[in-house]
Amino acid sequence: MVVGYGILTLRLYDCHSLKEKRSVVKSFIGRIQRHFKVSVAEVGDNDIHQKAQIGFALVGNDRRLINAIMDRLLEMAHAFDAAEVVDSEMEIMTL
């Protein structure tokens, strides 16, 4: 079994309230869930208006496939207009 997981740290533009942040984060998470079969959630910086940490995880049996999906997920995150990826941590484990 191969497990890939990571955390993306985003800088959110034009978010001046938690309500605006929630809207952007929800849009980002929805986009990831529609394109990839991964578990994803906001995992940190919940009370900071212009910063979000998004965690994701996926499981499979092919390390190359997991790596390819994680690379495409990171590319999609970089292309998201309402936020900038300022940090990313990803790891693949074989159990």
Short mmCIF file of C-alpha atoms in Angstrom, two decimals, residues 3-95:
data_model
loop_
_atom_site.label_atom_id
_atom_site.label_comp_id
_atom_site.label_asym_id
_atom_site.label_seq_id
_atom_site.Cartn_x
_atom_site.Cartn_y
_atom_site.Cartn_z
CA VAL A 3 0.17 6.58 0.93
CA GLY A 4 0.80 10.09 -0.36
CA TYR A 5 0.07 13.10 1.80
CA GLY A 6 0.97 16.73 2.11
CA ILE A 7 0.21 20.23 3.31
CA LEU A 8 -0.12 23.29 1.08
CA THR A 9 0.25 26.72 2.67
CA LEU A 10 -1.66 29.38 0.76
CA ARG A 11 -1.60 33.17 0.85
CA LEU A 12 -5.13 34.38 0.13
CA TYR A 13 -5.62 37.63 -1.75
CA ASP A 14 -8.36 40.13 -0.85
CA CYS A 15 -9.62 38.23 2.20
CA HIS A 16 -10.48 40.68 4.95
CA SER A 17 -12.76 38.45 7.00
CA LEU A 18 -13.10 34.81 7.93
CA LYS A 19 -16.25 34.64 5.82
CA GLU A 20 -14.30 35.65 2.69
CA LYS A 21 -11.54 33.20 3.60
CA ARG A 22 -14.05 30.38 4.05
CA SER A 23 -15.46 31.07 0.58
CA VAL A 24 -12.03 30.93 -1.09
CA VAL A 25 -10.91 27.84 0.83
CA LYS A 26 -14.18 26.05 0.11
CA SER A 27 -13.77 26.82 -3.61
CA PHE A 28 -10.18 25.57 -3.57
CA ILE A 29 -11.06 22.35 -1.74
CA GLY A 30 -14.03 21.72 -4.04
CA ARG A 31 -11.87 22.12 -7.13
CA ILE A 32 -9.34 19.62 -5.81
CA GLN A 33 -12.04 17.09 -4.88
CA ARG A 34 -13.67 17.36 -8.32
CA HIS A 35 -10.42 16.67 -10.18
CA PHE A 36 -8.70 14.16 -7.90
CA LYS A 37 -9.86 11.34 -5.69
CA VAL A 38 -8.15 12.61 -2.54
CA SER A 39 -9.13 13.47 0.99
CA VAL A 40 -8.63 17.19 1.56
CA ALA A 41 -9.37 19.63 4.40
CA GLU A 42 -8.26 22.91 5.94
CA VAL A 43 -5.86 21.80 8.67
CA GLY A 44 -4.27 24.95 10.05
CA ASP A 45 -4.22 28.75 10.34
CA ASN A 46 -7.99 28.73 10.81
CA ASP A 47 -8.16 32.20 12.38
CA ILE A 48 -5.81 34.03 10.01
CA HIS A 49 -7.67 35.85 7.22
CA GLN A 50 -5.01 35.75 4.52
CA LYS A 51 -3.38 32.39 5.15
CA ALA A 52 -4.63 28.81 4.92
CA GLN A 53 -3.11 25.37 5.32
CA ILE A 54 -4.72 22.65 3.24
CA GLY A 55 -3.92 19.01 3.97
CA PHE A 56 -4.51 16.15 1.55
CA ALA A 57 -3.98 12.40 1.45
CA LEU A 58 -4.44 9.59 -1.05
CA VAL A 59 -3.90 5.83 -1.04
CA GLY A 60 -3.08 3.46 -3.87
CA ASN A 61 -0.87 0.58 -4.90
CA ASP A 62 1.35 2.31 -7.50
CA ARG A 63 3.98 4.76 -6.24
CA ARG A 64 4.42 6.38 -9.68
CA LEU A 65 0.68 7.02 -9.99
CA ILE A 66 0.50 8.55 -6.49
CA ASN A 67 3.49 10.77 -7.33
CA ALA A 68 1.91 11.87 -10.63
CA ILE A 69 -1.39 12.75 -8.95
CA MET A 70 0.39 14.76 -6.26
CA ASP A 71 2.39 16.63 -8.92
CA ARG A 72 -0.80 17.50 -10.83
CA LEU A 73 -2.49 18.58 -7.60
CA LEU A 74 0.41 20.93 -6.87
CA GLU A 75 0.26 22.32 -10.43
CA MET A 76 -3.47 22.97 -10.01
CA ALA A 77 -2.84 24.73 -6.70
CA HIS A 78 -0.25 27.01 -8.35
CA ALA A 79 -2.77 27.86 -11.09
CA PHE A 80 -5.53 28.86 -8.61
CA ASP A 81 -6.14 32.59 -9.13
CA ALA A 82 -7.41 33.56 -5.67
CA ALA A 83 -4.39 32.28 -3.76
CA GLU A 84 -0.65 31.78 -3.98
CA VAL A 85 1.12 28.64 -2.81
CA VAL A 86 3.86 29.88 -0.47
CA ASP A 87 4.94 26.48 0.86
CA SER A 88 4.28 22.82 0.17
CA GLU A 89 5.31 19.67 2.00
CA MET A 90 4.60 16.30 0.43
CA GLU A 91 5.65 12.75 1.24
CA ILE A 92 5.01 9.29 -0.15
CA MET A 93 5.21 6.25 2.14
CA THR A 94 5.06 2.57 1.31
CA LEU A 95 3.45 0.48 4.04
#
